[in-house]
Amino acid sequence: MSTAVLDRALRLGPLEVPTPVVLAPMAGITDAAYRRLCAEQGAGLYVCEMITSRGLVEGDEHTLDMLVFDERETTRSVQLYGTDPAYVARAAEILCADHGVDHIDLNFGCPVPKVTRKGGGGALPWKRTLLARILERTVTAAAAYDVPVTIKTRKGLDADHLTYLDAGRIAQETGCAAIALHGRTVAQAYSGVADWDAIGELVAHVDIPVLGNGDIWEAADALQMVEHTGADGVVVGRGCLGRPWLFRDLAAAFAGEAASTLPRLGEVATMMRRHAELLCEHQGEERGCKEFRKHVSWYLKGFAAGGPMRRSLGLVTSLVELDRLLADLDPDEPFPVAELGTPRGRQGSPRDKVVLPEGWLDDADGSDLATGGLREEAGETSGG
Ligand SMILES: Cc1cc2nc3c(=O)[nH]c(=O)nc-3n(C[C@H](O)[C@H](O)[C@H](O)COP(=O)(O)O)c2cc1C
């Protein structure tokens, strides 16, 4: 491993991230509890799950519910979704002025049909002028508070409609502090393998920092990605599902130490308990336990725990019940090393066709949409 990739901080405008590792925003996952849990493991930037600009501007209760920070969260980082320059800029201002946010990321990668159908997420960069207007206005709004704005995008709509190099140029021209690239197209969703060559091409194309994203399952993958692409940092999503200690390994790897944490089931149970406890602290016991359930199968992936135990954990309603169930796990069972380096979380299959607004591909500019011509919903939260 060349020493060039090691021991270097990531600079996002005024913000310095000592370890160049970012927890990918994941809707329904990267809430305050999970960000705290990961932050307890290693240094990095931990992005809040996506919130919608319109929801924030209109004071939507569900949106505000997600805008919660842990008391120990010193760097507040939030991802915004939006399609209307005025709403996104206003939402950025609210985040800075009222919520003490230190970093704003903008979602231009979501592949969910409900979102791309309206021209949002991964569909939006096709409209270059609209993208530029959103970025210009948002960067200006956040600059008044010295808060950096970054964007996160995909390679494009599909192999015939790539957008990432233009998006990188536009991000740079409009003053964004960095661009994160997930090396897949919208049509690929989460299928196949992330294209790290595209990340390298983007690095060569722009002068702002590039963050590489896609298929980092182990700390060694992160170093390899940086070496392969020249990226300034990495964004890690599915690899840390049920494995918050991956951040410990990532911090060690970027400090030049080879580390692979292999917790026994007893240590995994302790981590599960901590996760549930933090969720309950933030959301109350009933809702916290309900939220915790979706993480159970990721924590136990590859371990021998049988169906009845998994089912009971997947229905847990209180911390007392959780303790009782976790006590039945064999604490000495070793970590299932066959799981290392393998995909986890969403994979799915590619889509034949990306769902887009009618006539979307006819014009790659979208200046007609830059003055509020694209409908933005308040409650869109699917992420992706
Ligand atoms: C459950 C889930 C929710 C996601 N939500 C978002 C989101 O809200 N915003 C976003 O930009 N990406 C979202 N993503 C995409 C991830 O941030 C990341 O780009 C993708 O998973 C690829 O990285 P990975 O291979 O490290 O997982 C989501 C992914 C998953 C699995």
Tab-separated table of C-alpha atoms and ligand atoms in Angstrom, residues 23-30 48-51 79 105-111 152-154 182 184 190 194 213-217 235-239 241 298 344-346 381-384, ligand 1:
chain	number	residue	atom	x	y	z
A	23	LEU	CA	-20.903	7.431	6.730
A	24	ALA	CA	-23.212	7.372	3.714
A	25	PRO	CA	-26.614	8.921	4.291
A	26	MET	CA	-29.084	6.036	4.421
A	27	ALA	CA	-32.771	6.767	4.839
A	28	GLY	CA	-34.217	4.936	7.824
A	29	ILE	CA	-30.736	3.964	9.068
A	30	THR	CA	-28.434	6.910	9.753
A	48	CYS	CA	-27.934	12.362	8.800
A	49	GLU	CA	-30.566	10.511	6.793
A	50	MET	CA	-32.024	12.510	3.935
A	51	ILE	CA	-34.613	15.158	4.635
A	79	GLN	CA	-28.391	15.527	3.470
A	105	ASP	CA	-24.944	17.357	1.306
A	106	LEU	CA	-27.404	17.379	-1.597
A	107	ASN	CA	-28.952	14.168	-2.910
A	108	PHE	CA	-28.668	13.737	-6.668
A	109	GLY	CA	-28.391	9.964	-6.650
A	110	CYS	CA	-31.642	8.484	-5.405
A	111	PRO	CA	-32.812	5.778	-7.872
A	152	LYS	CA	-23.704	13.061	-3.906
A	153	THR	CA	-24.574	11.576	-7.251
A	154	ARG	CA	-24.403	8.513	-9.483
A	182	HIS	CA	-21.534	6.241	-6.285
A	184	ARG	CA	-23.424	2.972	-10.478
A	190	TYR	CA	-27.707	-1.537	-6.307
A	194	ALA	CA	-19.554	-0.300	-8.507
A	213	ASN	CA	-18.605	5.436	-2.999
A	214	GLY	CA	-19.720	1.906	-3.720
A	215	ASP	CA	-18.870	-1.581	-2.504
A	216	ILE	CA	-16.530	-0.856	0.380
A	217	TRP	CA	-17.134	-3.944	2.503
A	235	VAL	CA	-18.271	7.114	1.595
A	236	VAL	CA	-19.337	3.866	3.230
A	237	GLY	CA	-22.929	2.658	3.289
A	238	ARG	CA	-24.088	-0.942	3.344
A	239	GLY	CA	-20.754	-2.321	4.587
A	241	LEU	CA	-24.950	-2.308	8.424
A	298	TRP	CA	-27.540	-7.553	9.799
A	344	ARG	CA	-24.752	-6.878	2.683
A	345	GLY	CA	-27.959	-4.849	2.561
A	346	ARG	CA	-29.778	-3.949	-0.650
A	381	THR	CA	-38.117	10.232	2.243
A	382	SER	CA	-37.069	7.115	0.402
A	383	GLY	CA	-33.406	8.059	-0.032
A	384	GLY	CA	-31.141	5.859	-2.035
B	1	LIG	C1	-31.147	1.560	3.067
B	1	LIG	C2	-30.435	2.578	2.214
B	1	LIG	C3	-30.852	3.898	2.233
B	1	LIG	C4	-30.191	4.852	1.464
B	1	LIG	N1	-30.571	6.166	1.540
B	1	LIG	C5	-29.846	7.117	0.879
B	1	LIG	C6	-30.135	8.490	1.019
B	1	LIG	O1	-31.058	8.887	1.728
B	1	LIG	N2	-29.363	9.376	0.335
B	1	LIG	C7	-28.335	8.986	-0.488
B	1	LIG	O2	-27.657	9.841	-1.075
B	1	LIG	N3	-28.045	7.687	-0.625
B	1	LIG	C8	-28.753	6.753	0.042
B	1	LIG	N4	-28.413	5.437	-0.072
B	1	LIG	C9	-27.270	5.078	-0.918
B	1	LIG	C10	-25.988	5.029	-0.074
B	1	LIG	O3	-25.720	6.295	0.495
B	1	LIG	C11	-24.790	4.604	-0.951
B	1	LIG	O4	-24.601	5.546	-1.969
B	1	LIG	C12	-24.988	3.244	-1.591
B	1	LIG	O5	-25.489	2.309	-0.666
B	1	LIG	C13	-23.665	2.716	-2.179
B	1	LIG	O6	-22.668	2.646	-1.204
B	1	LIG	P1	-22.308	1.256	-0.468
B	1	LIG	O7	-21.901	0.282	-1.539
B	1	LIG	O8	-21.178	1.610	0.456
B	1	LIG	O9	-23.534	0.798	0.212
B	1	LIG	C14	-29.093	4.469	0.647
B	1	LIG	C15	-28.686	3.129	0.631
B	1	LIG	C16	-29.341	2.173	1.413
B	1	LIG	C17	-28.836	0.761	1.369
